[in-house]
């Protein structure tokens, strides 16, 4: 089963929601109906901002309405994270928007305390697996990458996705941990990062798709705005897991 994905790595204009929407719409217009899923970076309309009063959106707001319209118009699912305000709290929330208007959600569990994220955002508590076109998808956000227990594959997902604003100063960690997650979970793993400058930090991208053996399907050019189309083959992954079912020997654990 082939699943076609568009990865968008770009320079998020700092806290300029309208400008980022305009830029993304120009890219969405280039997407055809053969694409199943578009993946955007973390906080794709603002950058990794702690200014939640200015930058948080609501599920019934115009930004989400716009995303639904883009998804429906192109008949493609869209995944990315935003600062979402709900019931007096703000979450760094991954939104999986489907063409029929249905939205699945995941709130970032591991908040980046070194950047003060835990002072402004509420912590997620639910690990979420999304099923779309018979593909089981586990969304994760940036700092989650450092915590392998949270992403451990219990043979309950097919595709692991990290949306990030991962700074250039720690790019080596990004480059090492993404293939590690793919290998240990025997899963296609995608990391989508931003480029440019934002909030005083530099970002060089390094977005990549890695297969279930740890081999690179594609690596996006650093420091470039780019949209890359890739296909993954879940049947090949299933065959490999059947031949080499390491997950059957994994340890059991509970998360507290």
Short mmCIF file of C-alpha atoms in Angstrom, two decimals:
data_model
loop_
_atom_site.label_atom_id
_atom_site.label_comp_id
_atom_site.label_asym_id
_atom_site.label_seq_id
_atom_site.Cartn_x
_atom_site.Cartn_y
_atom_site.Cartn_z
CA UNK A 1 0.00 0.00 0.00
CA UNK A 2 1.60 3.25 -1.15
CA UNK A 3 0.92 6.42 0.84
CA UNK A 4 1.98 9.73 -0.73
CA UNK A 5 3.16 12.57 1.49
CA UNK A 6 4.13 16.21 0.92
CA UNK A 7 6.68 17.56 3.42
CA UNK A 8 6.88 21.34 3.72
CA UNK A 9 10.04 22.83 5.28
CA UNK A 10 10.03 26.61 5.30
CA UNK A 11 11.04 29.86 6.99
CA UNK A 12 8.17 30.60 9.37
CA UNK A 13 7.74 34.36 9.63
CA UNK A 14 7.91 35.19 13.32
CA UNK A 15 4.43 35.69 14.80
CA UNK A 16 3.01 36.78 11.42
CA UNK A 17 0.04 34.47 11.05
CA UNK A 18 -1.48 36.06 7.95
CA UNK A 19 1.81 36.10 6.05
CA UNK A 20 2.46 32.43 6.84
CA UNK A 21 -1.07 31.50 5.75
CA UNK A 22 -0.55 33.32 2.45
CA UNK A 23 2.77 31.55 1.81
CA UNK A 24 1.36 28.11 2.64
CA UNK A 25 -1.68 28.65 0.45
CA UNK A 26 0.64 29.30 -2.49
CA UNK A 27 2.18 25.88 -1.85
CA UNK A 28 -1.13 24.13 -1.27
CA UNK A 29 -2.21 25.38 -4.71
CA UNK A 30 0.60 23.29 -6.24
CA UNK A 31 -0.60 20.07 -4.63
CA UNK A 32 -2.71 17.63 -6.63
CA UNK A 33 -5.22 15.05 -5.48
CA UNK A 34 -2.67 12.23 -5.61
CA UNK A 35 -1.22 13.45 -2.29
CA UNK A 36 -2.63 11.79 0.80
CA UNK A 37 -1.05 13.91 3.55
CA UNK A 38 0.72 17.26 3.92
CA UNK A 39 3.02 17.64 6.95
CA UNK A 40 3.98 21.05 8.35
CA UNK A 41 6.46 21.97 11.12
CA UNK A 42 5.67 22.73 14.74
CA UNK A 43 3.79 26.02 15.32
CA UNK A 44 3.70 26.51 11.57
CA UNK A 45 1.87 29.86 11.62
CA UNK A 46 3.92 31.66 14.28
CA UNK A 47 7.21 29.98 15.07
CA UNK A 48 8.01 28.59 18.53
CA UNK A 49 6.61 31.56 20.45
CA UNK A 50 5.77 31.88 24.13
CA UNK A 51 3.54 34.87 23.36
CA UNK A 52 0.36 32.85 23.80
CA UNK A 53 -1.92 35.87 24.24
CA UNK A 54 -1.09 37.02 20.74
CA UNK A 55 -0.55 33.76 18.92
CA UNK A 56 -2.96 31.14 20.26
CA UNK A 57 -5.92 30.19 18.08
CA UNK A 58 -9.27 28.60 18.85
CA UNK A 59 -10.74 25.53 17.20
CA UNK A 60 -13.63 27.59 15.85
CA UNK A 61 -11.33 30.40 14.70
CA UNK A 62 -10.57 31.61 11.20
CA UNK A 63 -7.18 29.86 11.06
CA UNK A 64 -8.73 26.43 11.57
CA UNK A 65 -11.54 27.26 9.16
CA UNK A 66 -8.89 28.17 6.58
CA UNK A 67 -7.07 24.87 7.13
CA UNK A 68 -10.30 22.94 6.67
CA UNK A 69 -10.94 24.81 3.42
CA UNK A 70 -7.45 23.99 2.11
CA UNK A 71 -7.86 20.34 3.05
CA UNK A 72 -11.27 20.06 1.39
CA UNK A 73 -10.24 21.96 -1.74
CA UNK A 74 -7.27 19.70 -2.41
CA UNK A 75 -8.77 16.53 -0.94
CA UNK A 76 -5.69 16.07 1.24
CA UNK A 77 -5.15 15.66 4.99
CA UNK A 78 -3.01 18.31 6.70
CA UNK A 79 -0.91 17.79 9.85
CA UNK A 80 0.96 20.43 11.85
CA UNK A 81 1.00 22.00 15.30
CA UNK A 82 -0.37 25.32 16.55
CA UNK A 83 -0.83 27.06 19.88
CA UNK A 84 -4.48 26.23 20.60
CA UNK A 85 -6.54 27.83 23.37
CA UNK A 86 -9.22 25.70 24.96
CA UNK A 87 -11.06 25.96 28.30
CA UNK A 88 -8.68 28.60 29.61
CA UNK A 89 -5.54 26.59 28.77
CA UNK A 90 -3.13 26.75 25.84
CA UNK A 91 -1.70 23.61 24.25
CA UNK A 92 1.02 23.06 21.67
CA UNK A 93 -1.38 20.91 19.67
CA UNK A 94 -0.94 18.80 16.58
CA UNK A 95 -4.01 19.01 14.37
CA UNK A 96 -4.75 16.32 11.80
CA UNK A 97 -7.33 17.86 9.49
CA UNK A 98 -9.15 15.60 7.06
CA UNK A 99 -10.93 16.65 3.85
CA UNK A 100 -14.35 15.90 5.35
CA UNK A 101 -13.65 18.44 8.12
CA UNK A 102 -12.93 15.89 10.83
CA UNK A 103 -10.02 16.84 13.13
CA UNK A 104 -7.87 14.54 15.25
CA UNK A 105 -5.68 16.14 17.94
CA UNK A 106 -2.55 15.47 19.97
CA UNK A 107 -1.27 17.77 22.72
CA UNK A 108 2.52 17.87 23.12
CA UNK A 109 3.51 15.93 26.21
CA UNK A 110 7.14 16.95 26.69
CA UNK A 111 7.24 20.71 27.04
CA UNK A 112 10.66 22.29 26.47
CA UNK A 113 11.43 23.67 29.91
CA UNK A 114 14.78 25.15 28.79
CA UNK A 115 12.78 27.50 26.55
CA UNK A 116 10.08 28.15 29.16
CA UNK A 117 7.40 26.28 27.24
CA UNK A 118 6.13 24.65 30.43
CA UNK A 119 5.37 28.11 31.85
CA UNK A 120 2.94 28.99 29.07
CA UNK A 121 1.52 25.73 27.74
CA UNK A 122 -0.36 22.88 29.37
CA UNK A 123 1.06 19.38 29.13
CA UNK A 124 -0.60 16.69 27.06
CA UNK A 125 -1.37 13.38 28.74
CA UNK A 126 -2.76 11.23 25.92
CA UNK A 127 -0.68 9.33 23.36
CA UNK A 128 -2.73 9.52 20.17
CA UNK A 129 -2.75 7.12 17.21
CA UNK A 130 -4.63 8.46 14.18
CA UNK A 131 -5.98 6.11 11.52
CA UNK A 132 -6.25 7.59 8.03
CA UNK A 133 -6.69 5.59 4.82
CA UNK A 134 -5.85 2.47 6.84
CA UNK A 135 -2.50 3.94 7.91
CA UNK A 136 -1.95 4.16 11.68
CA UNK A 137 -0.08 7.40 12.46
CA UNK A 138 1.57 8.47 15.72
CA UNK A 139 2.10 12.26 15.83
CA UNK A 140 4.81 13.68 18.09
CA UNK A 141 6.12 17.23 18.56
CA UNK A 142 9.76 18.36 18.71
CA UNK A 143 11.10 17.73 22.26
CA UNK A 144 9.10 14.47 22.34
CA UNK A 145 11.89 13.08 20.15
CA UNK A 146 14.19 12.81 23.20
CA UNK A 147 11.81 10.46 25.05
CA UNK A 148 11.65 7.04 23.35
CA UNK A 149 9.24 5.44 25.83
CA UNK A 150 6.50 7.84 24.69
CA UNK A 151 6.89 6.76 21.06
CA UNK A 152 7.46 3.03 21.68
CA UNK A 153 5.73 1.04 18.99
CA UNK A 154 3.57 -1.74 20.43
CA UNK A 155 2.76 -2.79 16.88
CA UNK A 156 -0.02 -0.20 17.07
CA UNK A 157 1.22 2.29 14.45
CA UNK A 158 2.74 2.33 10.96
CA UNK A 159 4.09 5.85 10.67
CA UNK A 160 5.84 8.03 13.27
CA UNK A 161 5.86 11.79 12.61
CA UNK A 162 7.78 14.52 14.42
CA UNK A 163 6.85 18.16 13.77
CA UNK A 164 9.57 20.47 15.04
CA UNK A 165 11.22 23.83 15.49
CA UNK A 166 14.57 22.19 16.22
CA UNK A 167 17.39 24.78 16.41
CA UNK A 168 20.64 24.54 14.47
CA UNK A 169 22.69 24.47 17.69
CA UNK A 170 21.32 20.99 18.43
CA UNK A 171 21.06 19.68 14.87
CA UNK A 172 23.36 16.75 15.62
CA UNK A 173 20.83 15.40 18.12
CA UNK A 174 18.02 15.66 15.56
CA UNK A 175 20.10 13.83 12.96
CA UNK A 176 20.96 10.99 15.36
CA UNK A 177 17.65 10.46 17.15
CA UNK A 178 15.36 10.35 14.12
CA UNK A 179 16.97 7.22 12.61
CA UNK A 180 17.22 5.71 16.10
CA UNK A 181 13.44 6.04 16.50
CA UNK A 182 12.87 4.46 13.08
CA UNK A 183 15.10 1.48 13.86
CA UNK A 184 13.86 0.78 17.38
CA UNK A 185 10.21 1.07 16.34
CA UNK A 186 10.57 -0.65 12.95
CA UNK A 187 8.54 2.18 11.49
CA UNK A 188 8.70 4.80 8.80
CA UNK A 189 9.71 7.95 10.65
CA UNK A 190 9.36 11.50 9.37
CA UNK A 191 10.86 14.63 10.92
CA UNK A 192 9.68 17.99 9.56
CA UNK A 193 11.66 20.99 10.77
CA UNK A 194 11.70 24.68 9.89
CA UNK A 195 14.46 26.90 8.46
CA UNK A 196 15.39 30.56 8.93
CA UNK A 197 15.40 32.67 12.09
CA UNK A 198 12.78 32.99 14.79
CA UNK A 199 12.79 34.22 18.38
CA UNK A 200 16.55 34.77 18.29
CA UNK A 201 17.33 31.21 17.13
CA UNK A 202 18.66 29.83 13.86
CA UNK A 203 17.09 26.83 12.14
CA UNK A 204 18.58 24.83 9.26
CA UNK A 205 15.85 22.28 8.57
CA UNK A 206 17.24 18.82 8.01
CA UNK A 207 13.76 17.37 7.47
CA UNK A 208 13.92 13.72 6.51
CA UNK A 209 12.04 10.49 5.87
CA UNK A 210 13.55 7.26 7.21
CA UNK A 211 12.28 3.76 6.60
CA UNK A 212 11.70 0.86 9.00
CA UNK A 213 15.31 -0.33 8.68
CA UNK A 214 16.83 3.09 9.35
CA UNK A 215 17.61 3.83 5.70
CA UNK A 216 16.99 7.34 4.40
CA UNK A 217 14.16 7.71 1.91
CA UNK A 218 14.90 11.42 1.51
CA UNK A 219 16.76 14.23 3.27
CA UNK A 220 15.71 17.78 2.50
CA UNK A 221 18.39 20.31 1.72
CA UNK A 222 19.37 22.34 4.76
CA UNK A 223 18.49 26.04 4.97
CA UNK A 224 16.02 25.87 2.08
CA UNK A 225 12.30 26.48 1.70
CA UNK A 226 11.21 23.29 0.02
CA UNK A 227 8.25 21.02 -0.56
CA UNK A 228 9.20 17.39 -1.15
CA UNK A 229 6.85 14.63 -2.28
CA UNK A 230 7.63 11.11 -1.01
CA UNK A 231 5.87 7.75 -1.05
CA UNK A 232 6.03 5.10 1.63
CA UNK A 233 5.09 1.43 1.23
CA UNK A 234 3.42 0.01 4.32
CA UNK A 235 3.18 -3.48 2.82
CA UNK A 236 6.98 -3.68 2.65
CA UNK A 237 7.15 -2.54 6.26
CA UNK A 238 4.60 -5.14 7.34
CA UNK A 239 6.59 -7.87 5.57
CA UNK A 240 9.77 -6.81 7.35
CA UNK A 241 8.06 -6.76 10.76
CA UNK A 242 6.69 -10.23 10.12
CA UNK A 243 10.15 -11.52 9.18
CA UNK A 244 11.90 -9.72 12.06
CA UNK A 245 9.29 -9.17 14.83
CA UNK A 246 11.54 -7.56 17.42
CA UNK A 247 8.52 -5.93 19.06
CA UNK A 248 7.49 -9.33 20.41
CA UNK A 249 10.52 -9.25 22.73
CA UNK A 250 10.08 -5.68 23.93
CA UNK A 251 9.70 -4.86 27.62
CA UNK A 252 6.41 -3.86 29.12
CA UNK A 253 6.15 -0.61 31.07
CA UNK A 254 3.74 2.00 32.32
CA UNK A 255 4.00 5.77 31.94
CA UNK A 256 3.40 7.90 35.01
#
